[in-house]
Short mmCIF file of C-alpha atoms and ligand atoms in Angstrom, two decimals:
data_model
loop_
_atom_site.label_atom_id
_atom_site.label_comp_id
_atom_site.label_asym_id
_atom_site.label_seq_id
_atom_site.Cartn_x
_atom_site.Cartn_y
_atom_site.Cartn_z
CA UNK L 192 99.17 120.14 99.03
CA UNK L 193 102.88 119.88 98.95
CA UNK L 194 104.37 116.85 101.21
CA UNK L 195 106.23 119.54 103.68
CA UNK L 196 102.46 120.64 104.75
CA UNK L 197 101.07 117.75 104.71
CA UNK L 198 103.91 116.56 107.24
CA UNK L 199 103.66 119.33 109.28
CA UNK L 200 99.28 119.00 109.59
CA UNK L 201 99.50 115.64 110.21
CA UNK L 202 101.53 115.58 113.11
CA UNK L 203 100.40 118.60 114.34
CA UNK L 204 96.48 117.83 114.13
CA UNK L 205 97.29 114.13 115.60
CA UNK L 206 99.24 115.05 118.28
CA UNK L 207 97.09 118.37 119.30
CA UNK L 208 93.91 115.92 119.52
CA UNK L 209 95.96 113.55 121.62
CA UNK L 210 96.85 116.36 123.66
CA UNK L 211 93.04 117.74 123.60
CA UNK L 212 91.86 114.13 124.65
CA UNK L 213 94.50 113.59 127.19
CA UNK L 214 93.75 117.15 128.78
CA UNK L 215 90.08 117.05 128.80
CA UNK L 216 90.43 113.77 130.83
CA UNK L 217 93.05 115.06 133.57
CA UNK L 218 90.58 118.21 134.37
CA UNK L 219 87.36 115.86 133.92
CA UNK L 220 89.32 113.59 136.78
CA UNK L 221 90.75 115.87 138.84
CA UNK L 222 87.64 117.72 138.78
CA UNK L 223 85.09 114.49 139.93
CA UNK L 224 87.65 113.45 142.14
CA UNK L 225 87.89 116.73 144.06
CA UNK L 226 83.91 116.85 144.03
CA UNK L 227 83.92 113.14 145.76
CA UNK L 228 86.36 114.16 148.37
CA UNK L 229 84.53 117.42 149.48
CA UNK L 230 81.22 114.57 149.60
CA UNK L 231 82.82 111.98 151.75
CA UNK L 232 84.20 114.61 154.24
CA UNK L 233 80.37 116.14 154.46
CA UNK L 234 79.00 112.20 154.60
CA UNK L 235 81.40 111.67 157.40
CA UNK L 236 80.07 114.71 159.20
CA UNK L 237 76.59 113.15 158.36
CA UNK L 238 77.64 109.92 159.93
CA UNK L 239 78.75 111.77 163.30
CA UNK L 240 76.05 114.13 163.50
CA UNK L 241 73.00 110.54 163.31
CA UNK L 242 75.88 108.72 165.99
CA UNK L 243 75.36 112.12 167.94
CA UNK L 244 71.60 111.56 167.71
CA UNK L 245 71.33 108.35 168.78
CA UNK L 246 73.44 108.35 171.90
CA UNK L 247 71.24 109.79 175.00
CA UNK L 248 71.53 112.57 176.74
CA UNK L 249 72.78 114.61 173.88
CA UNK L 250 69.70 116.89 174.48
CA UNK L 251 67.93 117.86 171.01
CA UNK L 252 68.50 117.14 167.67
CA UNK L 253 68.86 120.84 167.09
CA UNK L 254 70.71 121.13 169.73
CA UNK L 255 73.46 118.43 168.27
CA UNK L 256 73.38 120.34 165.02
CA UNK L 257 74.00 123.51 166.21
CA UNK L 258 77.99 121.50 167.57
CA UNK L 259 78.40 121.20 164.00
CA UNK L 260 77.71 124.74 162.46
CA UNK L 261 79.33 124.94 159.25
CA UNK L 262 81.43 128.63 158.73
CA UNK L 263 80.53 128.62 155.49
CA UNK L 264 77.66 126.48 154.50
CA UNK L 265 73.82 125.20 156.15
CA UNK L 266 72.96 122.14 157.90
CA UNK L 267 69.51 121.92 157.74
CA UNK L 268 66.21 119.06 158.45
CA UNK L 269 63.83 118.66 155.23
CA UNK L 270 60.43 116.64 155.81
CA UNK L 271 58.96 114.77 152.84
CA UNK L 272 56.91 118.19 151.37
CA UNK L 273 60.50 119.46 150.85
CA UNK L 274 59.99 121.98 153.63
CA UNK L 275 62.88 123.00 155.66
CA UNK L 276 61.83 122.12 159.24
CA UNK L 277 65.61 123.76 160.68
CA UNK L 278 67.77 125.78 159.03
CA UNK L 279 71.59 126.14 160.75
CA UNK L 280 73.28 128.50 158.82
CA UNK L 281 75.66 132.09 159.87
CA UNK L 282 74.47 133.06 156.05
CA UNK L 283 70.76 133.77 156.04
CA UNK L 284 70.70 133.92 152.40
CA UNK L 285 71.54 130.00 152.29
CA UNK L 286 68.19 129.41 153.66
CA UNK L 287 66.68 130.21 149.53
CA UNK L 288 68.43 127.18 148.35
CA UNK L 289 66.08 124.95 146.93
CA UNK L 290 65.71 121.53 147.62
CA UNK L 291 63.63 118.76 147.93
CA UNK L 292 63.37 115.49 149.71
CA UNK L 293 64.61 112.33 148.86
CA UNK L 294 63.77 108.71 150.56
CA UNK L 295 67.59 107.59 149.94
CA UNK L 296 71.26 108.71 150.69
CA UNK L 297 72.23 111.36 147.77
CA UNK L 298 74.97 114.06 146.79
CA UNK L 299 74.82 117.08 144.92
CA UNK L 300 76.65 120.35 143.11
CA UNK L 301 74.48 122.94 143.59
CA UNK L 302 74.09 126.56 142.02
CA UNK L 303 73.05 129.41 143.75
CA UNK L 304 73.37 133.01 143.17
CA UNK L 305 76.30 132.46 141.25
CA UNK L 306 78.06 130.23 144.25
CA UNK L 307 78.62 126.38 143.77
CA UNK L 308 77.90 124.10 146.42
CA UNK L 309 78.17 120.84 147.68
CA UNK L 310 75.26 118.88 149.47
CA UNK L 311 75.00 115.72 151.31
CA UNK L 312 71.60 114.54 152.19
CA UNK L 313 70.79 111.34 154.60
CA UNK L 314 67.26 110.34 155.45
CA UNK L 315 66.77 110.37 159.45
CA UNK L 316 64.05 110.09 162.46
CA UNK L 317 63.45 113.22 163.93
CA UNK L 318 62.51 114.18 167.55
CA UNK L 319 58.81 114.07 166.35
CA UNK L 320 59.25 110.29 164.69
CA UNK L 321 59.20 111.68 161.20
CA UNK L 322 61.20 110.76 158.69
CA UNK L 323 63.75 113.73 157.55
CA UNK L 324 66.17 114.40 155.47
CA UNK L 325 69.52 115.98 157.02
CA UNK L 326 70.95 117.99 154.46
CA UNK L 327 74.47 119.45 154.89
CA UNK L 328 75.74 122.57 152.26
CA UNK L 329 78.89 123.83 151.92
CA UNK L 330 79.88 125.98 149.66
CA UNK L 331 82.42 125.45 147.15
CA UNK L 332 83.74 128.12 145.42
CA UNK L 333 87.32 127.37 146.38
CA UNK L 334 87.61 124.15 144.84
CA UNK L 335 85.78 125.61 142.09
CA UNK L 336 88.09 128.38 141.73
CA UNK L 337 90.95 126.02 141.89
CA UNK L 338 89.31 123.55 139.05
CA UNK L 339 88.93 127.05 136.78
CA UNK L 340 92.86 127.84 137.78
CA UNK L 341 93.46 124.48 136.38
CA UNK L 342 91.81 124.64 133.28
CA UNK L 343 93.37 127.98 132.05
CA UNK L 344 96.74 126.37 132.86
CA UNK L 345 95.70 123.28 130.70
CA UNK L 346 94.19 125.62 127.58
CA UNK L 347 97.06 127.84 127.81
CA UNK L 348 100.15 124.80 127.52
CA UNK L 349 97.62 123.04 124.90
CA UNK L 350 97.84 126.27 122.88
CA UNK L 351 101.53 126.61 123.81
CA UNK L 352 102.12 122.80 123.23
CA UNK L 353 100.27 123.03 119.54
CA UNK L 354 102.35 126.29 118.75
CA UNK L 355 105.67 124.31 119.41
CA UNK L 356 104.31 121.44 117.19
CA UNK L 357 103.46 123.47 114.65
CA UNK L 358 106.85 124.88 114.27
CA UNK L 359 108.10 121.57 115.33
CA UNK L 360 106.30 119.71 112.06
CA UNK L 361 107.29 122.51 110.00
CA UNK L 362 111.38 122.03 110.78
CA UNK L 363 110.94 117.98 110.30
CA UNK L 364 109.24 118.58 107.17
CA UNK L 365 111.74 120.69 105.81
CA UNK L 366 114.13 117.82 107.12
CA UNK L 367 112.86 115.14 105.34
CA UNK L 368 111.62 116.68 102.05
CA UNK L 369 115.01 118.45 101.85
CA UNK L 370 116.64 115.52 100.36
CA UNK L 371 113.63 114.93 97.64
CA UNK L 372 114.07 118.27 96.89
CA UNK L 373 117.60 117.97 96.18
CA UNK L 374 116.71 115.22 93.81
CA UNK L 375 113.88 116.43 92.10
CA UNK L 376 116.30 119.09 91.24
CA UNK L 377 118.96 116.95 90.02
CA UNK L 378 116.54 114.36 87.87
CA UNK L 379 115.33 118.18 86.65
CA UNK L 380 118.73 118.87 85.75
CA UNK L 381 118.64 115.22 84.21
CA UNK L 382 115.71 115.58 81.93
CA UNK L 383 116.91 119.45 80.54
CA UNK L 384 120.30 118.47 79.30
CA UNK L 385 119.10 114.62 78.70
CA UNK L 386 122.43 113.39 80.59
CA UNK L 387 122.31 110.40 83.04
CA UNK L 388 124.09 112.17 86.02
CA UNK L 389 123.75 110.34 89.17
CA UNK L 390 122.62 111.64 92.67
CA UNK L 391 124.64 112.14 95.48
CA UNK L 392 124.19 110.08 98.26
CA UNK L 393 125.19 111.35 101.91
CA UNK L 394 123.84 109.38 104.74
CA UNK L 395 123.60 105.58 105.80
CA UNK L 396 122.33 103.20 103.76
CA UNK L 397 119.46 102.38 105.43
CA UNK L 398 118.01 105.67 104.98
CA UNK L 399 114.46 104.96 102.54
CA UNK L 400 115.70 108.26 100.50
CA UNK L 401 119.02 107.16 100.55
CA UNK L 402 117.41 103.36 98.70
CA UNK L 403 114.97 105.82 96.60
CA UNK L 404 118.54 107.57 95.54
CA UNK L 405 120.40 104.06 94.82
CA UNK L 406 117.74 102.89 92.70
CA UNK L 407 117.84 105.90 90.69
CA UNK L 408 121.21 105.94 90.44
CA UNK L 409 121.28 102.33 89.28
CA UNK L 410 118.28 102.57 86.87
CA UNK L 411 120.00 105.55 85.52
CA UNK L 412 123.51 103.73 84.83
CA UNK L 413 121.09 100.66 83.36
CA UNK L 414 119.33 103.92 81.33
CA UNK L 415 122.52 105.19 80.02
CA UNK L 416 124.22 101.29 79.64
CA UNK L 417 121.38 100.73 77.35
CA UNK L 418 121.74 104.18 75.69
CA UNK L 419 125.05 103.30 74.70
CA UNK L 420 124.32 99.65 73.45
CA UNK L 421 122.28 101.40 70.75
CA UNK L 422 124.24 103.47 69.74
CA UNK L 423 126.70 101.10 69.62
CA UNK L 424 124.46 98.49 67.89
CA UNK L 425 123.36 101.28 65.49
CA UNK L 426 127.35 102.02 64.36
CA UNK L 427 128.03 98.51 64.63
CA UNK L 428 124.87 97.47 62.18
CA UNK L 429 125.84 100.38 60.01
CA UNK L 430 129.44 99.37 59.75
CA UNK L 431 128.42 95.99 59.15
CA UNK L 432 125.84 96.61 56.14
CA UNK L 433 128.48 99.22 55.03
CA UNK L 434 131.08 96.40 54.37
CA UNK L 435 129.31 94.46 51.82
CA UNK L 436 127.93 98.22 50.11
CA UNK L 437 131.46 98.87 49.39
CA UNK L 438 132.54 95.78 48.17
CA UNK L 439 129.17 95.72 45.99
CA UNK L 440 130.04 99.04 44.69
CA UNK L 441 133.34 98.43 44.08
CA UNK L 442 132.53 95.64 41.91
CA UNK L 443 130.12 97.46 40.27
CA UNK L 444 132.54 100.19 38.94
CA UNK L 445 135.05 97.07 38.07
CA UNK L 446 131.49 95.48 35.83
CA UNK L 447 131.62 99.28 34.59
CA UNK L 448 135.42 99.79 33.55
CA UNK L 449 135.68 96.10 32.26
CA UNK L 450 132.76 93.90 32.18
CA UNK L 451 132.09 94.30 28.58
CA UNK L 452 135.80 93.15 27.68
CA UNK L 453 136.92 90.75 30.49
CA UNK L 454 134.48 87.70 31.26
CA UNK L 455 136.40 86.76 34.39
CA UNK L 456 136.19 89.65 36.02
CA UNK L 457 132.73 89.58 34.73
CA UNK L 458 132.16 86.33 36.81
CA UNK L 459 134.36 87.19 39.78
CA UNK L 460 132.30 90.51 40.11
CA UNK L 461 128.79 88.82 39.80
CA UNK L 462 129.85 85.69 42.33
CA UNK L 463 130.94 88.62 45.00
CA UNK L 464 128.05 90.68 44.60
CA UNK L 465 125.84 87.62 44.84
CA UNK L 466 127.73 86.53 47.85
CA UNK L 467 127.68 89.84 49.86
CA UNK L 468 123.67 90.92 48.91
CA UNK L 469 123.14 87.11 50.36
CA UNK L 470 125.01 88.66 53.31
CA UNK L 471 123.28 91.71 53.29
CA UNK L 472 119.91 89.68 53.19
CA UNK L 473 120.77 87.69 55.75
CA UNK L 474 121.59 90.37 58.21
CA UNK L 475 118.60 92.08 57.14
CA UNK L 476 115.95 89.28 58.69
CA UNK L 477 118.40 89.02 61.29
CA UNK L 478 117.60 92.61 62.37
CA UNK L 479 113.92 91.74 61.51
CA UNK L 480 114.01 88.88 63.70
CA UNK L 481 115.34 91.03 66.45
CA UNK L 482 112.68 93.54 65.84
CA UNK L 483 110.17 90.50 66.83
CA UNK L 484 111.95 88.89 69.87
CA UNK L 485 111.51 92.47 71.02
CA UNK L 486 107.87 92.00 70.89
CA UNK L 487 107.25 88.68 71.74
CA UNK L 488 105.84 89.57 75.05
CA UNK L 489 102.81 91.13 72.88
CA UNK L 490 102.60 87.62 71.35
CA UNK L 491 100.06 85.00 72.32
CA UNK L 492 102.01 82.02 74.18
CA UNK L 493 99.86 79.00 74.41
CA UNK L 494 100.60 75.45 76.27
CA UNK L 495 102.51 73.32 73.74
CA UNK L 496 104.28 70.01 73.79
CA UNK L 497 107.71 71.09 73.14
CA UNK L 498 108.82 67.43 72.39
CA UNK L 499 107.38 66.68 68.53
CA UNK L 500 108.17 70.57 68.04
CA UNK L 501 111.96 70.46 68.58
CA UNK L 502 111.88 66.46 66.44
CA UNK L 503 110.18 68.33 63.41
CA UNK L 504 112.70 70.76 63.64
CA UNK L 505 115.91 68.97 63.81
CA UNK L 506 114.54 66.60 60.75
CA UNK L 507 114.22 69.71 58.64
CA UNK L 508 117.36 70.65 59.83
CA UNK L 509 119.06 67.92 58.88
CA UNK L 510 118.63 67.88 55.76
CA UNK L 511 121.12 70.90 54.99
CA UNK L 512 123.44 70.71 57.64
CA UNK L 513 127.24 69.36 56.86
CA UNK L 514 127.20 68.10 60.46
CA UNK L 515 124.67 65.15 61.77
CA UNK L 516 122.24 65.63 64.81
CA UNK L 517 121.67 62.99 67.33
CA UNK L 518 118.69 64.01 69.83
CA UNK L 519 117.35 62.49 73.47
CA UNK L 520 114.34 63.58 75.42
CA UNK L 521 113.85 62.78 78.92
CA UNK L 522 109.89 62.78 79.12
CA UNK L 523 107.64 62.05 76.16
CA UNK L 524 105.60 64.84 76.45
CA UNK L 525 106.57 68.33 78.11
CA UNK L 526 104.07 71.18 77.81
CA UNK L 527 105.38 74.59 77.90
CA UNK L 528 103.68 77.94 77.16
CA UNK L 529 105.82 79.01 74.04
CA UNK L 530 105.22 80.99 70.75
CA UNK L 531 105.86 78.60 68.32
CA UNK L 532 107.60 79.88 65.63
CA UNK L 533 109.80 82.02 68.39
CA UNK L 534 110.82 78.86 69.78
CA UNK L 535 111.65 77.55 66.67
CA UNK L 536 113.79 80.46 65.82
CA UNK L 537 115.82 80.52 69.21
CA UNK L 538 116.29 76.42 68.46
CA UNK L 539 117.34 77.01 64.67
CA UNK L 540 120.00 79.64 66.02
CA UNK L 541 121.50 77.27 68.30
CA UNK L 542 121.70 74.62 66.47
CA UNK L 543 123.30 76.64 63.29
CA UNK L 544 125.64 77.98 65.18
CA UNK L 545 126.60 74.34 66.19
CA UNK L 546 126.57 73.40 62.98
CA UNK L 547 128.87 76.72 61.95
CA UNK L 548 131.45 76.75 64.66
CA UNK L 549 131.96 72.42 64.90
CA UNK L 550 132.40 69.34 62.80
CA UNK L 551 131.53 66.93 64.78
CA UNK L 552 128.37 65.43 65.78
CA UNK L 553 125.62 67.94 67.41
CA UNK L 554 123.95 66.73 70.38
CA UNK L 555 120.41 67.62 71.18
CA UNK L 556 118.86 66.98 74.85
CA UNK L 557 115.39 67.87 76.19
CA UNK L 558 115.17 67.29 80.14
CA UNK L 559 112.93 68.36 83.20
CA UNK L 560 114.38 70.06 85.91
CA UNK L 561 112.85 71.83 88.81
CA UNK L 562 109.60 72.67 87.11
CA UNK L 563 111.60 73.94 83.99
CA UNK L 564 112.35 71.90 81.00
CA UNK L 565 115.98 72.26 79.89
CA UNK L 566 116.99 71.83 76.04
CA UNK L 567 120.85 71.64 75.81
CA UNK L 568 122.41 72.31 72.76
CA UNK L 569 126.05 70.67 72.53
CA UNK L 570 128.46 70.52 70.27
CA UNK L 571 132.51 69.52 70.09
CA UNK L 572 133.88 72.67 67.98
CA UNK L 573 136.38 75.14 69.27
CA UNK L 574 134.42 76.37 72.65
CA UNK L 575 134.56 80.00 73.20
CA UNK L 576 137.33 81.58 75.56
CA UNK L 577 136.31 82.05 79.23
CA UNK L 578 137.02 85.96 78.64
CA UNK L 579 134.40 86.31 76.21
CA UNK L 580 131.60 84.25 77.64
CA UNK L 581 130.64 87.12 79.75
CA UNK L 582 129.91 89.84 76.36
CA UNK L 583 128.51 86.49 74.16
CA UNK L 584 125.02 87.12 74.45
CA UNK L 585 125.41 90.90 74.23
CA UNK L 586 124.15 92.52 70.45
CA UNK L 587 126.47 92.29 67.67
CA UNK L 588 129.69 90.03 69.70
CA UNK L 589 131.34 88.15 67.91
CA UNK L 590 134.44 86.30 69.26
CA UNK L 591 136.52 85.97 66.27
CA UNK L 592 134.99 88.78 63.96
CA UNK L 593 137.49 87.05 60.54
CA UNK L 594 136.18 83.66 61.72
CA UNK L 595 132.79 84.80 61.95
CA UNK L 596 132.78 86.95 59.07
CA UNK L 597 133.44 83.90 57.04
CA UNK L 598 130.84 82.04 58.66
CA UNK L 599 128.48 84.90 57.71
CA UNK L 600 128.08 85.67 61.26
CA UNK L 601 126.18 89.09 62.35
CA UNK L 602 126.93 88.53 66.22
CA UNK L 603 123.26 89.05 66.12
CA UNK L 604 122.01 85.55 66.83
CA UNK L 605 122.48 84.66 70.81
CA UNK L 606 121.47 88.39 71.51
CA UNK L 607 118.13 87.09 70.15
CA UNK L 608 117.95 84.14 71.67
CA UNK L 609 118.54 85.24 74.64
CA UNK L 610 115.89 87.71 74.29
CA UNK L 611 113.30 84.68 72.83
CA UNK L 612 114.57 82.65 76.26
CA UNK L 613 113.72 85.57 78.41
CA UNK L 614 110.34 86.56 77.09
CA UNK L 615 109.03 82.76 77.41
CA UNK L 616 109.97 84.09 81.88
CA UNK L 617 112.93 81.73 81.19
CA UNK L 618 116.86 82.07 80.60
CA UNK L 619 119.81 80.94 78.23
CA UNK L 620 123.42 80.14 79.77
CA UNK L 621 126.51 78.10 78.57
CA UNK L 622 129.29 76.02 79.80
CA UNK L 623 132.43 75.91 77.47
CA UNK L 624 135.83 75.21 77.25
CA UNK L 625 138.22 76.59 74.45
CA UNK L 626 139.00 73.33 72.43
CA UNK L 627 136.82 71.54 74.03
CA UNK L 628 132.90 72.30 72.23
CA UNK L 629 130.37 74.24 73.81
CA UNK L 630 126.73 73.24 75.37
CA UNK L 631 124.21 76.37 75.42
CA UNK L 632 121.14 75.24 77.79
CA UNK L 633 117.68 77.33 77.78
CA UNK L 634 115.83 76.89 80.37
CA UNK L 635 111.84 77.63 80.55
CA UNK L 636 109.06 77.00 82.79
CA UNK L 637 107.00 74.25 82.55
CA UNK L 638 103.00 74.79 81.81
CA UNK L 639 100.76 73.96 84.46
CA UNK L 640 98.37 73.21 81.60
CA UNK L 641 99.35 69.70 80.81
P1 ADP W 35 127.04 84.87 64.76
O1 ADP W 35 126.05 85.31 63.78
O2 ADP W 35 128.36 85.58 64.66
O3 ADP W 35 127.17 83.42 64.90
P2 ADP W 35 125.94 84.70 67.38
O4 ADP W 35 125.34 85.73 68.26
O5 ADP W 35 125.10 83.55 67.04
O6 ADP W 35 126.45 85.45 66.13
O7 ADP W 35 127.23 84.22 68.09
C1 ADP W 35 128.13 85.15 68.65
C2 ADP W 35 129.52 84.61 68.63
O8 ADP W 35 129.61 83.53 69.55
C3 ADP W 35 129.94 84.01 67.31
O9 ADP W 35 130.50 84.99 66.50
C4 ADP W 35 130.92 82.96 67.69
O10 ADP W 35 132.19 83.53 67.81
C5 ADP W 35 130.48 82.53 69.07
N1 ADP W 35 129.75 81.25 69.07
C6 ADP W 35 128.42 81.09 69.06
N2 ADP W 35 128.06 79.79 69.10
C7 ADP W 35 129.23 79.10 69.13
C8 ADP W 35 129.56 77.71 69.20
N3 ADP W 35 128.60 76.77 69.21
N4 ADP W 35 130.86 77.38 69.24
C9 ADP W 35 131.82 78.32 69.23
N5 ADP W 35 131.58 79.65 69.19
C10 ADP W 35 130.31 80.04 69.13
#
């Protein structure tokens, strides 16, 4: 069922039961309350007729009725085999209703030959001593007639009423499905000529369509940032494994033309094509690596103590770096649910880069802060220029590309440790000044498994 129905039968079911409900009880009101009214006006004539009775000299009870003839109705005396003992009536007829007698005070609607009526009946002493019942008739087929007016007036505006919400539900459903319409169209238009065109956006922002719109719109410019990323990552890997291809090949044509005859071009051409297939090999895992940060949230992460993880890896570390690394830890022990060798890797890219980009000492720091545990990488080498803090992390950046060429930088390593910090649920950010080192701090929730 399509949401414009659906709209227009809710309301329109809802509010014609509300309206059934609310109708039924007006005409079952007005209708007991009309019946009660015509009763107390015949109990008041009861009350007069027994004060008649009882004062003296009225002469006889029948007498005393007969003041009170009814146009259109009976007063009449009942004894206790339900036999009418007097029957005051202008309508002979009247005398067939049947009736019976009752000990106690009681009102009725009665039916007869086709003609509603209303009865009050009130036990009394009659001339004789006996107990009777004086029963008073009137018929009612006025205020019956009047209760029937009413309810063809209330069927016909509930009928009219549910017509006018019927179209009613039908123009609001068209007014608030118009708008999805318009954007199932355009996200159609989206998905047959695979472009990342945005919808347009008319009314105030509070508007829930209007939000459904804006988040489209942003996770479309997010769809199509990331589009272009790629394809900027894939020219930007291609360009950089092209770079050492040519120089390999180049030197391989040189080997060709003069290797045989001219050793030290021989050993110039085997040094560079060593040099740039280490390169090539190095940007290689680097991609590899990538590949895995990208899955590390399909990984199993289990509660580790950070602590002897990051001290094993700075001693092997040491080792081959030209720079020395002095380390602190706050706590002894800090638990943290990590992949091992993932943190390993995001700690190894820090710290070469550290030991690439400075000569001074490196400076390792593990802390706890705000249920996180911080480890701060810092070093004293150039820093990195406030203008290109904001692209460092991004894939393939590299601030000086000669500088980091030489380095046998891919621009590749932050971009995965920042994805590493991210799939642990933590983050990676850094504070540096040009000239003045750089600290990179990841930060990453502490284990509630200690
Ligand atoms: P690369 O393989 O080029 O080092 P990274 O992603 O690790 O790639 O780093 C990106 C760029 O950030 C580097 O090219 C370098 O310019 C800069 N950079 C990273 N770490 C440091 C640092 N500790 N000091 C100065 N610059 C750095």
């Amino acid at each position: 069922m399509s949401l414009r129905t659906r709209i227009q039968l809710s309301i329109t079911v809802l509010l014609a039961i509300l309206l059934l409900i609310a109708n039924i009880t007006i005409y079952v009101m007005f209708k007991n309350a009309s019946i009660k009214s015509e009763q107390e006006l015949l109990q008041s004539t009861a009350r007069h007729i027994i004060e008649e009775l009882h004062k003296e000299g009225n002469g006889t009870t029948e007498e005393v009725l007969h003041t009170y003839l009814i146009s259109d109705g009976m007063i009449r005396l009942i004894d206790r085999k339900g036999e009418s003992d007097l029957n005051l009536t202008r309508e002979n007829s009247y005398k067939k209703i049947k009736t019976s007698f009752q000990n106690d005070q009681f009102e009725d609607v009665l039916t007869f030959n086709g003609s509603k009526f209303i009865m009050v009946s009130t036990p009394i002493i009659h001339d004789n001593g006996s107990i009777v019942n004086l029963q008073i008739i009137q018929n009612a087929d006025g205020m019956f007639s009047n209760l029937q007016d009413l309810k063809g007036v209330l069927i016909f505006t509930s009928f009219l009423v549910i017509g006018i919400l019927c179209i009613a539900g039908w123009l609001l459903g068209r007014v608030i499905t118009r708008p999805i319409h318009r954007f199932i169209s355009t996200m159609k238009m989206i998905e047959e000529e695979e472009s990342y065109q945005q919808i347009e956006i008319t009314k105030s922002e509070r508007d829930e369509l209007n939000q459904l719109g804006m988040t489209f719109n942003s996770m479309m410019r997010k769809l199509e940032d990331s589009y272009l990323k790629q394809e900027q990552f894939v020219s930007d890997a291609s360009h950089e494994l092209k770079t050492p291809l040519t120089v390999i090949s180049g030197y391989v044509s040189l080997l060709k033309r003069w290797g045989s005859t001219r050793p030290e071009v021989l050993k110039e051409a085997i040094d560079s094509i060593e040099s740039e297939s280490a390169r090539m090999k190095f940007m290689t895992e680097q991609l590899i690596q990538l590949a895995s940060a990208e899955k590390l949230g399909e990984f199993a992460k289990e509660p580790m103590d950070i602590v002897p993880i990051v001290s094993g890896t700075i001693e092997r570390l040491r080792r081959t770096y030209k720079n020395e690394i002095a380390w602190t830890t706050d706590p002894k022990r800090i638990v943290a649910e990590i992949h091992e060798q993932s943190f390993i890797q995001l700690l190894v890219i820090l710290l070469d880069n550290a030991n690439k980009y400075s000569n001074d000492v490196i400076q390792v720091e593990l802390q706890e802060h705000d249920g996180n545990v911080r480890l701060s990488v810092i070093d004293n080498g150039p820093g990195i220029p406030e203008e290109a803090q904001p692209y460092i992390f991004d894939r393939m950046y590299r601030v000086d590309k000669n500088r980091s060429r030489k380095t046998g930088g891919t621009g590749l390593g932050l971009f995965i440790a920042k994805r590493i910090s991210e799939r642990h649920g933590g983050s990676i950010s850094l504070i540096s000044k040009e000239g003045h080192g750089t600290t990179f701090i990841v930060s990453l929730p502490i284990s509630e498994v200690q």
